[in-house]
Structure formats: structure tokens, C-alpha cells
CSV table of N, CA and C in Angstrom, one decimal:
chain,number,residue,atom,x,y,z
A,79,MET,N,79.3,103.3,94.2
A,79,MET,CA,78.7,102.1,93.8
A,79,MET,C,78.3,101.4,95.0
A,80,SER,N,77.0,100.9,95.0
A,80,SER,CA,76.6,100.1,96.2
A,80,SER,C,76.6,98.6,95.9
A,81,VAL,N,76.9,98.0,96.9
A,81,VAL,CA,77.0,96.5,96.8
A,81,VAL,C,75.7,95.9,97.4
A,82,THR,N,75.1,95.0,96.6
A,82,THR,CA,73.8,94.4,97.1
A,82,THR,C,74.2,93.0,97.7
A,83,THR,N,73.9,92.8,98.9
A,83,THR,CA,74.2,91.5,99.5
A,83,THR,C,72.9,90.7,99.6
A,84,PRO,N,73.0,89.4,99.8
A,84,PRO,CA,71.7,88.6,99.9
A,84,PRO,C,70.8,89.2,101.0
A,85,GLN,N,71.4,89.7,102.1
A,85,GLN,CA,70.6,90.2,103.2
A,85,GLN,C,69.9,91.5,102.7
A,86,THR,N,70.5,92.4,102.0
A,86,THR,CA,69.9,93.6,101.6
A,86,THR,C,68.8,93.3,100.5
A,87,GLN,N,69.1,92.3,99.7
A,87,GLN,CA,68.0,91.9,98.7
A,87,GLN,C,66.8,91.4,99.4
A,88,ALA,N,67.0,90.6,100.5
A,88,ALA,CA,65.9,90.1,101.2
A,88,ALA,C,65.1,91.2,101.9
A,89,GLN,N,65.8,92.2,102.4
A,89,GLN,CA,65.1,93.3,103.0
A,89,GLN,C,64.3,94.1,102.0
A,90,GLN,N,64.8,94.2,100.8
A,90,GLN,CA,64.0,95.0,99.8
A,90,GLN,C,62.8,94.2,99.2
A,91,THR,N,62.8,92.9,99.3
A,91,THR,CA,61.7,92.1,98.7
A,91,THR,C,60.8,91.6,99.7
A,92,GLU,N,61.1,91.4,101.0
A,92,GLU,CA,60.3,90.8,102.0
A,92,GLU,C,59.3,91.9,102.5
A,93,PRO,N,58.0,91.5,102.6
A,93,PRO,CA,57.0,92.5,103.1
A,93,PRO,C,57.3,92.8,104.6
A,94,GLY,N,57.0,94.0,105.0
A,94,GLY,CA,57.1,94.3,106.5
A,94,GLY,C,56.2,93.6,107.3
A,95,LEU,N,56.4,93.6,108.6
A,95,LEU,CA,55.5,93.0,109.5
A,95,LEU,C,54.1,93.4,109.5
A,96,LEU,N,53.9,94.7,109.4
A,96,LEU,CA,52.5,95.2,109.3
A,96,LEU,C,51.8,94.9,108.0
A,97,THR,N,52.6,94.8,106.9
A,97,THR,CA,51.9,94.5,105.6
A,97,THR,C,51.4,93.1,105.5
A,98,THR,N,51.7,92.2,106.4
A,98,THR,CA,51.2,90.9,106.3
A,98,THR,C,50.1,90.5,107.3
A,99,ARG,N,49.8,91.5,108.2
A,99,ARG,CA,48.8,91.3,109.2
A,99,ARG,C,47.5,91.7,108.7
A,100,PRO,N,46.4,91.3,109.3
A,100,PRO,CA,45.0,91.6,108.9
A,100,PRO,C,44.8,93.2,109.0
A,101,VAL,N,44.0,93.7,108.0
A,101,VAL,CA,43.9,95.2,108.0
A,101,VAL,C,43.3,95.7,109.4
A,102,TRP,N,42.4,95.0,109.9
A,102,TRP,CA,41.8,95.4,111.2
A,102,TRP,C,42.9,95.5,112.3
A,103,LEU,N,43.8,94.5,112.3
A,103,LEU,CA,44.9,94.5,113.4
A,103,LEU,C,45.8,95.7,113.2
A,104,VAL,N,46.2,95.9,111.9
A,104,VAL,CA,47.0,97.1,111.6
A,104,VAL,C,46.3,98.4,112.1
A,105,GLY,N,45.0,98.4,111.8
A,105,GLY,CA,44.2,99.6,112.2
A,105,GLY,C,44.2,99.8,113.7
A,106,VAL,N,44.1,98.7,114.5
A,106,VAL,CA,44.1,98.8,115.9
A,106,VAL,C,45.5,99.3,116.4
A,107,LEU,N,46.6,98.7,115.8
A,107,LEU,CA,47.9,99.1,116.3
A,107,LEU,C,48.2,100.5,115.9
A,108,ALA,N,47.8,100.9,114.7
A,108,ALA,CA,48.0,102.3,114.2
A,108,ALA,C,47.2,103.3,115.1
A,109,THR,N,46.0,102.9,115.5
A,109,THR,CA,45.2,103.7,116.4
A,109,THR,C,45.8,103.9,117.8
A,110,LEU,N,46.3,102.8,118.3
A,110,LEU,CA,47.0,102.9,119.6
A,110,LEU,C,48.2,103.8,119.5
A,111,ALA,N,49.0,103.7,118.4
A,111,ALA,CA,50.2,104.5,118.2
A,111,ALA,C,49.7,106.0,118.1
A,112,GLY,N,48.7,106.2,117.3
A,112,GLY,CA,48.2,107.6,117.1
A,112,GLY,C,47.7,108.2,118.4
A,113,ALA,N,47.0,107.4,119.2
A,113,ALA,CA,46.4,107.9,120.4
A,113,ALA,C,47.6,108.3,121.4
A,114,VAL,N,48.6,107.5,121.5
A,114,VAL,CA,49.7,107.7,122.4
A,114,VAL,C,50.4,109.0,122.0
A,115,VAL,N,50.7,109.2,120.6
A,115,VAL,CA,51.4,110.4,120.1
A,115,VAL,C,50.5,111.6,120.3
A,116,THR,N,49.2,111.5,120.1
A,116,THR,CA,48.4,112.6,120.2
A,116,THR,C,48.2,113.1,121.7
A,117,GLU,N,48.1,112.1,122.6
A,117,GLU,CA,48.0,112.4,124.0
A,117,GLU,C,49.3,113.1,124.5
A,118,ALA,N,50.5,112.6,124.0
A,118,ALA,CA,51.7,113.2,124.3
A,118,ALA,C,51.8,114.6,123.9
A,119,PHE,N,51.3,114.9,122.7
A,119,PHE,CA,51.3,116.2,122.1
A,119,PHE,C,50.4,117.1,123.0
A,120,ALA,N,49.3,116.6,123.4
A,120,ALA,CA,48.3,117.4,124.3
A,120,ALA,C,49.0,117.6,125.7
A,121,LEU,N,49.7,116.7,126.2
A,121,LEU,CA,50.4,116.9,127.5
A,121,LEU,C,51.5,117.9,127.4
A,122,VAL,N,52.2,118.0,126.3
A,122,VAL,CA,53.2,119.0,126.1
A,122,VAL,C,52.5,120.4,126.0
A,123,ALA,N,51.3,120.5,125.3
A,123,ALA,CA,50.6,121.7,125.2
A,123,ALA,C,50.1,122.2,126.6
A,124,ARG,N,49.6,121.2,127.3
A,124,ARG,CA,49.1,121.4,128.7
A,124,ARG,C,50.3,122.0,129.5
A,125,ALA,N,51.4,121.3,129.4
A,125,ALA,CA,52.6,121.8,130.2
A,125,ALA,C,53.1,123.2,129.8
A,126,ALA,N,52.8,123.5,128.5
A,126,ALA,CA,53.2,124.9,128.0
A,126,ALA,C,52.2,125.9,128.5
A,127,GLY,N,51.2,125.5,129.1
A,127,GLY,CA,50.2,126.5,129.6
A,127,GLY,C,48.9,126.7,128.8
A,128,VAL,N,48.7,125.9,127.8
A,128,VAL,CA,47.5,126.0,127.0
A,128,VAL,C,46.3,125.5,127.8
A,129,PRO,N,45.3,126.3,128.0
A,129,PRO,CA,44.2,125.9,128.8
A,129,PRO,C,43.4,124.7,128.1
A,130,MET,N,43.2,123.6,128.8
A,130,MET,CA,42.5,122.5,128.2
A,130,MET,C,41.0,122.5,128.6
A,131,GLU,N,40.4,123.5,128.1
A,131,GLU,CA,38.9,123.6,128.3
A,131,GLU,C,38.3,124.0,127.0
A,132,ALA,N,37.3,123.2,126.6
A,132,ALA,CA,36.6,123.5,125.3
A,132,ALA,C,35.1,123.3,125.5
A,133,ALA,N,34.3,123.9,124.6
A,133,ALA,CA,32.9,123.7,124.6
A,133,ALA,C,32.4,123.2,123.3
A,134,SER,N,31.4,122.4,123.4
A,134,SER,CA,30.7,121.9,122.2
A,134,SER,C,29.8,123.0,121.7
A,135,PRO,N,29.4,122.9,120.4
A,135,PRO,CA,28.4,123.9,119.9
A,135,PRO,C,27.1,123.8,120.7
A,136,GLY,N,26.6,124.9,121.1
A,136,GLY,CA,25.4,125.0,121.9
A,136,GLY,C,25.7,125.0,123.4
A,137,ALA,N,26.9,124.7,123.8
A,137,ALA,CA,27.2,124.7,125.2
A,137,ALA,C,27.3,126.2,125.7
A,138,THR,N,27.0,126.4,127.0
A,138,THR,CA,27.1,127.7,127.6
A,138,THR,C,28.5,128.1,128.2
A,139,GLU,N,29.3,127.0,128.5
A,139,GLU,CA,30.6,127.2,129.0
A,139,GLU,C,31.5,126.1,128.6
A,140,ALA,N,32.8,126.3,128.7
A,140,ALA,CA,33.8,125.3,128.3
A,140,ALA,C,33.9,124.3,129.5
A,141,ALA,N,34.3,123.1,129.1
A,141,ALA,CA,34.5,122.1,130.1
A,141,ALA,C,35.9,121.6,130.0
A,142,GLU,N,36.4,121.1,131.1
A,142,GLU,CA,37.8,120.6,131.2
A,142,GLU,C,38.0,119.4,130.3
A,143,ILE,N,39.1,119.4,129.5
A,143,ILE,CA,39.5,118.2,128.7
A,143,ILE,C,40.4,117.4,129.6
A,144,PRO,N,40.0,116.3,130.1
A,144,PRO,CA,40.8,115.5,131.1
A,144,PRO,C,42.0,114.9,130.4
A,145,VAL,N,43.0,114.7,131.3
A,145,VAL,CA,44.2,113.9,130.8
A,145,VAL,C,43.7,112.6,130.3
A,146,GLY,N,44.1,112.2,129.2
A,146,GLY,CA,43.6,111.0,128.5
A,146,GLY,C,42.5,111.2,127.6
A,147,GLY,N,42.0,112.4,127.6
A,147,GLY,CA,40.9,112.8,126.7
A,147,GLY,C,41.2,112.8,125.2
A,148,PHE,N,42.4,113.1,124.9
A,148,PHE,CA,42.9,113.1,123.5
A,148,PHE,C,43.1,111.6,123.1
A,149,PHE,N,43.6,110.8,124.0
A,149,PHE,CA,43.8,109.4,123.7
A,149,PHE,C,42.5,108.8,123.4
A,150,GLY,N,41.5,109.0,124.3
A,150,GLY,CA,40.2,108.5,124.1
A,150,GLY,C,39.5,108.9,122.8
A,151,GLY,N,39.7,110.2,122.5
A,151,GLY,CA,39.1,110.7,121.2
A,151,GLY,C,39.7,110.1,120.0
A,152,VAL,N,40.9,109.8,120.0
A,152,VAL,CA,41.6,109.1,118.9
A,152,VAL,C,41.0,107.7,118.8
A,153,LEU,N,40.9,107.0,119.9
A,153,LEU,CA,40.3,105.6,119.9
A,153,LEU,C,38.9,105.7,119.3
A,154,PHE,N,38.1,106.6,119.8
A,154,PHE,CA,36.7,106.6,119.4
A,154,PHE,C,36.6,106.9,117.9
A,155,TRP,N,37.2,107.9,117.4
A,155,TRP,CA,37.1,108.3,116.0
A,155,TRP,C,37.8,107.4,115.0
A,156,SER,N,38.8,106.7,115.5
A,156,SER,CA,39.5,105.7,114.6
A,156,SER,C,38.7,104.5,114.3
A,157,VAL,N,37.8,104.2,115.1
A,157,VAL,CA,36.9,103.0,114.8
A,157,VAL,C,36.3,103.2,113.4
A,158,ALA,N,35.9,104.3,113.1
A,158,ALA,CA,35.3,104.6,111.7
A,158,ALA,C,36.3,104.4,110.7
A,159,GLY,N,37.6,104.8,110.9
A,159,GLY,CA,38.7,104.7,110.0
A,159,GLY,C,39.0,103.2,109.8
A,160,ILE,N,39.0,102.4,110.8
A,160,ILE,CA,39.3,101.0,110.7
A,160,ILE,C,38.3,100.3,109.9
A,161,VAL,N,37.0,100.7,110.2
A,161,VAL,CA,35.9,100.1,109.4
A,161,VAL,C,36.0,100.4,107.9
A,162,LEU,N,36.3,101.7,107.6
A,162,LEU,CA,36.5,102.2,106.3
A,162,LEU,C,37.7,101.4,105.6
A,163,ALA,N,38.8,101.2,106.3
A,163,ALA,CA,39.9,100.5,105.7
A,163,ALA,C,39.6,99.0,105.4
A,164,VAL,N,38.9,98.3,106.3
A,164,VAL,CA,38.4,97.0,106.1
A,164,VAL,C,37.5,96.9,104.9
A,165,VAL,N,36.6,97.7,104.8
A,165,VAL,CA,35.6,97.8,103.7
A,165,VAL,C,36.4,98.0,102.3
A,166,LEU,N,37.3,99.0,102.4
A,166,LEU,CA,38.0,99.3,101.1
A,166,LEU,C,38.9,98.2,100.7
A,167,ALA,N,39.5,97.5,101.7
A,167,ALA,CA,40.4,96.3,101.4
A,167,ALA,C,39.6,95.3,100.7
A,168,ARG,N,38.4,95.2,101.0
A,168,ARG,CA,37.6,94.1,100.5
A,168,ARG,C,37.0,94.4,99.1
A,169,TRP,N,36.6,95.7,98.9
A,169,TRP,CA,35.8,96.0,97.7
A,169,TRP,C,36.4,97.1,96.8
A,170,ALA,N,37.4,97.9,97.2
A,170,ALA,CA,37.9,99.0,96.4
A,170,ALA,C,39.0,98.5,95.5
A,171,LYS,N,39.0,99.1,94.2
A,171,LYS,CA,40.0,98.8,93.3
A,171,LYS,C,41.3,99.3,93.7
A,172,GLN,N,41.3,100.5,94.3
A,172,GLN,CA,42.6,101.1,94.8
A,172,GLN,C,42.4,101.5,96.2
A,173,PRO,N,42.4,100.5,97.2
A,173,PRO,CA,42.1,100.8,98.6
A,173,PRO,C,43.0,101.8,99.2
A,174,ALA,N,44.3,101.7,99.0
A,174,ALA,CA,45.2,102.7,99.7
A,174,ALA,C,44.9,104.1,99.2
A,175,ARG,N,44.8,104.3,97.9
A,175,ARG,CA,44.5,105.6,97.4
A,175,ARG,C,43.2,106.2,97.9
A,176,THR,N,42.1,105.3,97.8
A,176,THR,CA,40.8,105.7,98.2
A,176,THR,C,40.8,106.0,99.7
A,177,PHE,N,41.5,105.2,100.5
A,177,PHE,CA,41.5,105.5,102.0
A,177,PHE,C,42.2,106.8,102.3
A,178,THR,N,43.4,107.0,101.6
A,178,THR,CA,44.1,108.2,101.9
A,178,THR,C,43.4,109.5,101.5
A,179,VAL,N,42.8,109.5,100.3
A,179,VAL,CA,42.0,110.7,99.8
A,179,VAL,C,40.8,110.9,100.8
A,180,THR,N,40.1,109.9,101.1
A,180,THR,CA,39.0,110.0,102.0
A,180,THR,C,39.4,110.5,103.4
A,181,THR,N,40.4,109.9,104.0
A,181,THR,CA,40.8,110.3,105.4
A,181,THR,C,41.4,111.7,105.4
A,182,VAL,N,42.1,112.1,104.4
A,182,VAL,CA,42.7,113.4,104.3
A,182,VAL,C,41.5,114.4,104.3
A,183,ALA,N,40.6,114.2,103.4
A,183,ALA,CA,39.4,115.1,103.3
A,183,ALA,C,38.6,115.1,104.6
A,184,LEU,N,38.4,114.0,105.3
A,184,LEU,CA,37.7,114.0,106.6
A,184,LEU,C,38.5,114.7,107.6
A,185,THR,N,39.8,114.5,107.6
A,185,THR,CA,40.7,115.3,108.6
A,185,THR,C,40.6,116.8,108.4
A,186,ALA,N,40.6,117.2,107.1
A,186,ALA,CA,40.4,118.6,106.8
A,186,ALA,C,39.0,119.1,107.3
A,187,LEU,N,38.0,118.3,107.1
A,187,LEU,CA,36.7,118.7,107.5
A,187,LEU,C,36.6,118.7,109.1
A,188,SER,N,37.3,117.9,109.7
A,188,SER,CA,37.3,117.8,111.2
A,188,SER,C,37.9,119.1,111.8
A,189,LEU,N,38.7,119.8,111.1
A,189,LEU,CA,39.3,121.0,111.6
A,189,LEU,C,38.2,122.2,111.9
A,190,ALA,N,37.1,122.0,111.3
A,190,ALA,CA,36.0,123.0,111.5
A,190,ALA,C,35.5,122.9,112.9
A,191,GLY,N,35.5,121.7,113.6
A,191,GLY,CA,35.0,121.6,114.9
A,191,GLY,C,35.8,122.5,115.9
A,192,PRO,N,37.1,122.4,116.0
A,192,PRO,CA,37.8,123.3,116.9
A,192,PRO,C,37.7,124.7,116.5
A,193,ALA,N,37.6,125.0,115.2
A,193,ALA,CA,37.5,126.4,114.7
A,193,ALA,C,36.3,127.1,115.2
A,194,VAL,N,35.2,126.4,115.4
A,194,VAL,CA,33.9,127.0,115.8
A,194,VAL,C,33.6,126.7,117.3
A,195,ALA,N,34.5,126.1,118.0
A,195,ALA,CA,34.2,125.7,119.4
A,195,ALA,C,33.9,127.0,120.2
A,196,PRO,N,32.8,127.2,120.7
A,196,PRO,CA,32.5,128.4,121.5
A,196,PRO,C,33.1,128.3,122.9
A,197,HIS,N,33.3,129.5,123.5
A,197,HIS,CA,33.9,129.6,124.8
A,197,HIS,C,35.2,128.8,125.0
A,198,THR,N,36.0,128.8,123.9
A,198,THR,CA,37.3,128.1,123.9
A,198,THR,C,38.4,129.0,123.5
A,199,ALA,N,39.4,129.0,124.3
A,199,ALA,CA,40.6,129.9,124.0
A,199,ALA,C,41.2,129.6,122.6
A,200,THR,N,41.7,130.6,121.9
A,200,THR,CA,42.3,130.4,120.6
A,200,THR,C,43.4,129.4,120.7
A,201,SER,N,44.2,129.5,121.7
A,201,SER,CA,45.4,128.5,121.9
A,201,SER,C,44.8,127.1,122.0
A,202,THR,N,43.7,126.9,122.7
A,202,THR,CA,43.1,125.6,122.8
A,202,THR,C,42.6,125.1,121.4
A,203,GLN,N,41.9,126.0,120.7
A,203,GLN,CA,41.4,125.7,119.4
A,203,GLN,C,42.5,125.2,118.4
A,204,ILE,N,43.7,125.9,118.5
A,204,ILE,CA,44.8,125.6,117.7
A,204,ILE,C,45.3,124.2,118.1
A,205,VAL,N,45.4,123.9,119.4
A,205,VAL,CA,45.9,122.6,119.8
A,205,VAL,C,44.9,121.5,119.4
A,206,LEU,N,43.7,121.8,119.6
A,206,LEU,CA,42.7,120.8,119.2
A,206,LEU,C,42.8,120.4,117.6
A,207,ALA,N,42.9,121.5,116.8
A,207,ALA,CA,43.0,121.3,115.4
A,207,ALA,C,44.3,120.6,115.1
A,208,ALA,N,45.4,121.0,115.7
A,208,ALA,CA,46.7,120.3,115.4
A,208,ALA,C,46.6,118.9,115.9
A,209,SER,N,45.9,118.6,116.9
A,209,SER,CA,45.8,117.2,117.4
A,209,SER,C,45.1,116.3,116.4
A,210,HIS,N,44.2,116.8,115.6
A,210,HIS,CA,43.6,116.1,114.6
A,210,HIS,C,44.5,115.7,113.5
A,211,VAL,N,45.4,116.6,113.2
A,211,VAL,CA,46.4,116.4,112.2
A,211,VAL,C,47.5,115.4,112.7
A,212,VAL,N,47.9,115.6,113.9
A,212,VAL,CA,48.9,114.7,114.5
A,212,VAL,C,48.4,113.2,114.5
A,213,ALA,N,47.1,113.1,114.9
A,213,ALA,CA,46.6,111.7,115.0
A,213,ALA,C,46.5,111.1,113.5
A,214,ALA,N,46.0,111.9,112.6
A,214,ALA,CA,45.9,111.5,111.2
A,214,ALA,C,47.3,111.2,110.6
A,215,ALA,N,48.3,112.0,111.0
A,215,ALA,CA,49.7,111.8,110.5
A,215,ALA,C,50.3,110.4,110.9
A,216,VAL,N,49.8,109.9,112.0
A,216,VAL,CA,50.2,108.6,112.5
A,216,VAL,C,49.4,107.5,111.9
A,217,VAL,N,48.1,107.6,112.0
A,217,VAL,CA,47.2,106.5,111.7
A,217,VAL,C,47.1,106.3,110.2
A,218,VAL,N,46.9,107.3,109.5
A,218,VAL,CA,46.5,107.2,108.0
A,218,VAL,C,47.7,106.6,107.2
A,219,PRO,N,48.9,107.0,107.4
A,219,PRO,CA,50.0,106.3,106.6
A,219,PRO,C,50.2,104.9,106.9
A,220,LEU,N,50.1,104.5,108.2
A,220,LEU,CA,50.2,103.1,108.5
A,220,LEU,C,49.1,102.2,107.9
A,221,LEU,N,47.9,102.7,108.0
A,221,LEU,CA,46.8,101.9,107.3
A,221,LEU,C,46.9,102.0,105.8
A,222,ALA,N,47.3,103.1,105.3
A,222,ALA,CA,47.5,103.2,103.8
A,222,ALA,C,48.5,102.2,103.3
A,223,ARG,N,49.6,102.2,104.1
A,223,ARG,CA,50.7,101.3,103.6
A,223,ARG,C,50.2,99.8,103.6
A,224,ARG,N,49.4,99.5,104.7
A,224,ARG,CA,48.9,98.1,104.7
A,224,ARG,C,47.9,97.8,103.5
A,225,LEU,N,47.1,98.8,103.2
A,225,LEU,CA,46.2,98.7,102.1
A,225,LEU,C,46.9,98.7,100.8
A,226,SER,N,48.1,99.2,100.7
A,226,SER,CA,48.8,99.2,99.4
A,226,SER,C,49.2,97.8,99.1
A,227,HIS,N,49.2,96.9,100.1
A,227,HIS,CA,49.6,95.5,99.9
A,227,HIS,C,48.4,94.5,99.8
A,228,VAL,N,47.3,95.0,99.6
A,228,VAL,CA,46.1,94.2,99.4
A,228,VAL,C,46.2,93.6,98.0
A,229,ARG,N,46.1,92.3,97.9
A,229,ARG,CA,46.1,91.5,96.7
A,229,ARG,C,44.7,91.0,96.3
A,230,ARG,N,44.5,91.1,95.1
A,230,ARG,CA,43.1,90.6,94.6
A,230,ARG,C,43.4,89.3,93.8
């Protein structure tokens, strides 16, 4: 049998810090967290000997992915996610659900890029694809949680 104290009742009913902040701010914070985690993931892969060289479609050779490249990539692509979250918070009937379904589909679609990267080692392609999932696993739930607290 569990005992409910006034303190535990307050914890169960009070919204979390992120659920009371503007959607764009939660998006920025989630993006920074996702960028740090993704860059750490890439650094571990680099330390494990995965070559960090990849080529874009149409390129004749792979180019070095610099340290900080994963961080920058998450920042760049998350801007679209933040804009999507803000728009959905304003106009969608179910912003959290719509955001989650859309971003999961876009993350799945983004896996095609690393899969077809020419002149790129298979181990690098795997790390690139996994980094998309890592970033999404951090950013999407934080923004979806915030969007689940949108009141009309």
C-alpha cells in the first residue's frame, strides 16, 4: 500500500518545467540536448575506429566529417522541427500526436541518405543512420511532451 503525501500529490499534479515554457524554447533546449548526445555518439564511434568520411550524392570522393559536424547537423535540421512544433501548437487539433507521427516518418525517410551515400564505408553509413535515430530519440519526445500540454 502506498502512502500519498501532500508533496507527492503536488509532484503528480504540477506541470514540469519544460511543459510550461514556450514551444520554441523547449525546441531549442531539446535541440541542444540532442546535438550534444549525437556528437558524443559520433565521438565514441570515431574513437572505435569508424572512419568519419562521407560523400554526398554526385560527389566523386568522400570528405572528412569534422568533429562538431554531427552537432551542427542536428542544429541545422532541428530548425525545421521547431518550426513544425510551433505551427502544430498553434493550429493542430492533436499537436503532440501529429508532431510525433510526422517526425518519426521524416526520421525514417532520413535514413535513406546514409544508405545511398557513395564512397562511404558501410560502418560510417551505419553510424550516420544511427545518429539520425539518436538525435530524434532525444529531440522528438521532449517536444512531443511539451506539445501534449498545449491548451486550447
